[in-house]
Amino acid sequence: MAEAVLSIVIVSGLLMLSQLSPGPDVFFVFRTALAQGFRRGVAVGTGISLGFFIQAVVACTAGAWVMKQSWSSYMLWAAAAWLLYLAYRIFPFRRQREETDLGQSQTALQSCTVLLWQGFLCNILNPKCMLFILTLSAGPLSAHAGMSWYAPVLMVALSLAGLLGWVLWSGLLQWRPLRACYVRHTSLIDAVFAVLLVIFALLLLVPDSIF
């Protein structure tokens, strides 16, 4: 029992560390937290975590089978198209003026909802996220296959660990020097984020990409 719980803690910790690595989820949360504040960064992170939970459920049940199906490649195309759309929205020459006051206005609440669903789509449309979950959880799931509670608890733990990581990052990005730097170089930083999203979209279409 103790060994199983420890393995869940370790796997969840590895997931949080992985959030430091470049990827579309990371850049989407970072840019939103910098540009629009803590609450909206958390909204994106919450959407990503919801998508991650669904990916974890599939990965821990039928993930290997799904990834072997011929139609799974269409998911990669859909993910690439979505990342290109996000890049288009972020790119400075197309960016609309954004609110800076998060307040309690109805507009702000609607924006958080939209960002939550955008985060969800950013994650759920990326089948390679499922491959990552499979790699991370395959060993522990096999080692504790006799415990009926292990897989469901692992799914929830991974999702909560992911959400906690996004909340922490969104909070850290509110550090005044970082926000001041973003304000001074908004167009340049947004252009970099947009280009990175385009690169990740192209990498999704490379079969042997590690992304």
Protein backbone atom coordinates (compact mmCIF):
# COMPACT_ATOMS: atom_id res chain seq x y z
CA MET A 1 0.00 0.00 0.00
CA ALA A 2 2.68 2.48 1.04
CA GLU A 3 4.75 1.61 -2.04
CA ALA A 4 1.75 2.21 -4.32
CA VAL A 5 1.03 5.61 -2.74
CA LEU A 6 4.70 6.56 -3.04
CA SER A 7 4.71 5.66 -6.73
CA ILE A 8 1.70 7.94 -7.30
CA VAL A 9 3.50 10.79 -5.54
CA ILE A 10 6.64 10.22 -7.64
CA VAL A 11 4.75 10.04 -10.95
CA SER A 12 2.79 13.20 -10.05
CA GLY A 13 6.04 14.96 -9.16
CA LEU A 14 7.57 13.96 -12.49
CA LEU A 15 4.53 15.39 -14.26
CA MET A 16 4.95 18.74 -12.50
CA LEU A 17 8.64 18.81 -13.44
CA SER A 18 7.70 18.08 -17.06
CA GLN A 19 5.74 21.35 -17.11
CA LEU A 20 9.09 23.11 -17.26
CA SER A 21 9.72 21.60 -20.71
CA PRO A 22 8.66 23.49 -23.85
CA GLY A 23 5.27 22.59 -25.28
CA PRO A 24 2.05 24.21 -26.53
CA ASP A 25 0.32 23.86 -23.13
CA VAL A 26 3.23 25.56 -21.37
CA PHE A 27 3.44 28.46 -23.81
CA PHE A 28 -0.33 28.96 -23.82
CA VAL A 29 -0.46 29.20 -20.01
CA PHE A 30 2.66 31.38 -19.82
CA ARG A 31 1.50 33.86 -22.42
CA THR A 32 -2.02 34.11 -20.98
CA ALA A 33 -0.75 34.60 -17.43
CA LEU A 34 1.67 37.30 -18.58
CA ALA A 35 -0.78 39.10 -20.83
CA GLN A 36 -4.03 38.77 -18.89
CA GLY A 37 -3.16 37.94 -15.29
CA PHE A 38 -3.35 35.14 -12.75
CA ARG A 39 -7.04 34.23 -13.01
CA ARG A 40 -6.99 33.81 -16.76
CA GLY A 41 -3.74 31.87 -16.65
CA VAL A 42 -5.40 29.52 -14.14
CA ALA A 43 -8.46 29.30 -16.43
CA VAL A 44 -6.26 28.02 -19.26
CA GLY A 45 -4.48 25.66 -16.86
CA THR A 46 -7.82 24.31 -15.62
CA GLY A 47 -8.93 23.59 -19.18
CA ILE A 48 -5.64 21.86 -19.90
CA SER A 49 -6.03 19.77 -16.74
CA LEU A 50 -9.56 18.72 -17.77
CA GLY A 51 -8.20 17.59 -21.12
CA PHE A 52 -5.31 15.87 -19.38
CA PHE A 53 -7.72 13.95 -17.15
CA ILE A 54 -9.56 12.59 -20.18
CA GLN A 55 -6.24 11.73 -21.83
CA ALA A 56 -5.16 9.98 -18.61
CA VAL A 57 -8.37 7.94 -18.47
CA VAL A 58 -7.89 6.81 -22.07
CA ALA A 59 -4.16 6.20 -21.59
CA CYS A 60 -4.72 4.10 -18.46
CA THR A 61 -7.43 2.02 -20.09
CA ALA A 62 -7.14 1.80 -23.88
CA GLY A 63 -4.42 4.31 -24.77
CA ALA A 64 -2.05 1.89 -26.50
CA TRP A 65 -4.89 0.56 -28.66
CA VAL A 66 -6.05 4.07 -29.62
CA MET A 67 -2.60 5.18 -30.72
CA LYS A 68 -2.29 2.16 -33.04
CA GLN A 69 -5.46 3.00 -34.98
CA SER A 70 -5.08 4.49 -38.44
CA TRP A 71 -7.51 7.32 -37.66
CA SER A 72 -5.33 8.60 -34.80
CA SER A 73 -3.26 10.51 -37.36
CA TYR A 74 -6.25 12.77 -38.03
CA MET A 75 -6.07 13.89 -34.41
CA LEU A 76 -2.53 15.12 -35.08
CA TRP A 77 -3.75 17.17 -38.02
CA ALA A 78 -6.54 18.65 -35.89
CA ALA A 79 -4.07 19.49 -33.14
CA ALA A 80 -1.69 21.16 -35.61
CA ALA A 81 -4.55 23.23 -37.05
CA TRP A 82 -5.59 24.34 -33.56
CA LEU A 83 -2.06 25.43 -32.63
CA LEU A 84 -1.81 27.41 -35.86
CA TYR A 85 -5.10 29.13 -34.97
CA LEU A 86 -3.76 30.03 -31.52
CA ALA A 87 -0.58 31.40 -33.12
CA TYR A 88 -2.73 33.49 -35.47
CA ARG A 89 -4.68 34.92 -32.52
CA ILE A 90 -1.56 35.72 -30.50
CA PHE A 91 0.56 37.22 -33.29
CA PRO A 92 0.89 40.97 -32.58
CA PHE A 93 -0.46 42.21 -35.92
CA ARG A 94 -3.68 40.28 -35.38
CA ARG A 95 -4.03 40.62 -31.63
CA GLN A 96 -7.02 42.56 -30.42
CA ARG A 97 -6.67 44.87 -27.46
CA GLU A 98 -7.04 42.80 -24.30
CA GLU A 99 -8.52 43.73 -20.97
CA THR A 100 -6.11 44.27 -18.11
CA ASP A 101 -8.73 44.64 -15.39
CA LEU A 102 -9.85 41.14 -14.41
CA GLY A 103 -12.39 42.49 -11.88
CA GLN A 104 -15.75 40.79 -11.51
CA SER A 105 -17.32 42.00 -14.72
CA GLN A 106 -19.41 39.66 -16.82
CA THR A 107 -17.00 40.15 -19.73
CA ALA A 108 -14.06 38.96 -17.64
CA LEU A 109 -16.00 35.89 -16.50
CA GLN A 110 -16.91 35.03 -20.06
CA SER A 111 -13.30 35.44 -21.13
CA CYS A 112 -12.18 33.02 -18.42
CA THR A 113 -14.72 30.50 -19.69
CA VAL A 114 -13.52 30.87 -23.25
CA LEU A 115 -9.91 30.49 -22.16
CA LEU A 116 -10.79 27.38 -20.15
CA TRP A 117 -12.25 25.71 -23.23
CA GLN A 118 -9.33 26.85 -25.38
CA GLY A 119 -6.97 25.25 -22.88
CA PHE A 120 -9.07 22.10 -22.95
CA LEU A 121 -8.91 21.90 -26.75
CA CYS A 122 -5.18 22.66 -26.76
CA ASN A 123 -4.60 19.56 -24.62
CA ILE A 124 -7.27 17.13 -25.78
CA LEU A 125 -6.37 17.57 -29.45
CA ASN A 126 -2.78 16.51 -28.81
CA PRO A 127 -2.55 12.68 -29.00
CA LYS A 128 1.17 12.83 -28.18
CA CYS A 129 0.17 13.94 -24.71
CA MET A 130 -1.39 10.50 -24.36
CA LEU A 131 1.90 8.91 -25.37
CA PHE A 132 3.61 10.90 -22.63
CA ILE A 133 1.08 9.69 -20.06
CA LEU A 134 1.53 6.11 -21.24
CA THR A 135 5.29 6.40 -20.88
CA LEU A 136 4.98 7.95 -17.43
CA SER A 137 2.38 5.57 -16.03
CA ALA A 138 2.92 2.24 -17.80
CA GLY A 139 5.47 0.93 -15.29
CA PRO A 140 3.53 1.86 -12.12
CA LEU A 141 0.25 0.57 -13.60
CA SER A 142 1.88 -2.76 -14.41
CA ALA A 143 3.56 -3.02 -11.00
CA HIS A 144 0.30 -2.38 -9.15
CA ALA A 145 -2.11 -4.10 -11.53
CA GLY A 146 -3.59 -6.14 -8.67
CA MET A 147 -4.89 -3.02 -6.88
CA SER A 148 -8.26 -2.02 -8.32
CA TRP A 149 -8.05 1.47 -6.81
CA TYR A 150 -4.62 2.30 -8.20
CA ALA A 151 -5.47 3.32 -11.80
CA PRO A 152 -8.38 5.67 -10.88
CA VAL A 153 -6.38 7.32 -8.11
CA LEU A 154 -3.40 7.73 -10.45
CA MET A 155 -5.62 9.41 -13.08
CA VAL A 156 -6.98 11.91 -10.56
CA ALA A 157 -3.56 12.51 -8.99
CA LEU A 158 -1.98 13.27 -12.36
CA SER A 159 -4.73 15.74 -13.24
CA LEU A 160 -4.54 17.50 -9.86
CA ALA A 161 -0.74 17.65 -10.05
CA GLY A 162 -1.00 19.23 -13.49
CA LEU A 163 -3.53 21.80 -12.26
CA LEU A 164 -1.38 22.65 -9.23
CA GLY A 165 1.61 23.19 -11.52
CA TRP A 166 -0.32 25.59 -13.76
CA VAL A 167 -1.62 27.53 -10.74
CA LEU A 168 1.91 27.89 -9.37
CA TRP A 169 3.31 29.01 -12.72
CA SER A 170 0.47 31.51 -13.24
CA GLY A 171 1.22 32.95 -9.81
CA LEU A 172 4.98 33.16 -10.35
CA LEU A 173 4.45 34.96 -13.65
CA GLN A 174 2.74 37.80 -11.79
CA TRP A 175 6.14 38.80 -10.37
CA ARG A 176 6.43 42.51 -11.12
CA PRO A 177 9.75 42.44 -13.04
CA LEU A 178 8.35 39.77 -15.39
CA ARG A 179 5.11 41.66 -15.95
CA ALA A 180 7.02 44.90 -16.51
CA CYS A 181 9.25 43.18 -19.07
CA TYR A 182 6.17 41.86 -20.87
CA VAL A 183 4.56 45.30 -20.93
CA ARG A 184 7.72 46.85 -22.41
CA HIS A 185 8.18 44.17 -25.07
CA THR A 186 4.66 42.90 -25.66
CA SER A 187 4.81 42.66 -29.44
CA LEU A 188 8.18 40.92 -29.48
CA ILE A 189 7.27 38.39 -26.76
CA ASP A 190 3.89 37.62 -28.35
CA ALA A 191 5.59 37.14 -31.72
CA VAL A 192 7.99 34.65 -30.11
CA PHE A 193 5.08 32.75 -28.53
CA ALA A 194 3.27 32.67 -31.88
CA VAL A 195 6.33 31.36 -33.73
CA LEU A 196 6.87 28.68 -31.09
CA LEU A 197 3.26 27.52 -31.47
CA VAL A 198 3.76 27.26 -35.24
CA ILE A 199 6.91 25.18 -34.66
CA PHE A 200 5.02 22.83 -32.33
CA ALA A 201 2.22 22.53 -34.88
CA LEU A 202 4.74 21.42 -37.51
CA LEU A 203 6.40 19.00 -35.08
CA LEU A 204 3.04 17.31 -34.48
CA LEU A 205 3.09 16.27 -38.12
CA VAL A 206 6.54 14.64 -37.82
CA PRO A 207 5.90 10.98 -36.90
CA ASP A 208 9.15 10.46 -34.98
CA SER A 209 9.11 13.79 -33.16
CA ILE A 210 9.68 13.49 -29.42
CA PHE A 211 7.14 16.27 -28.84
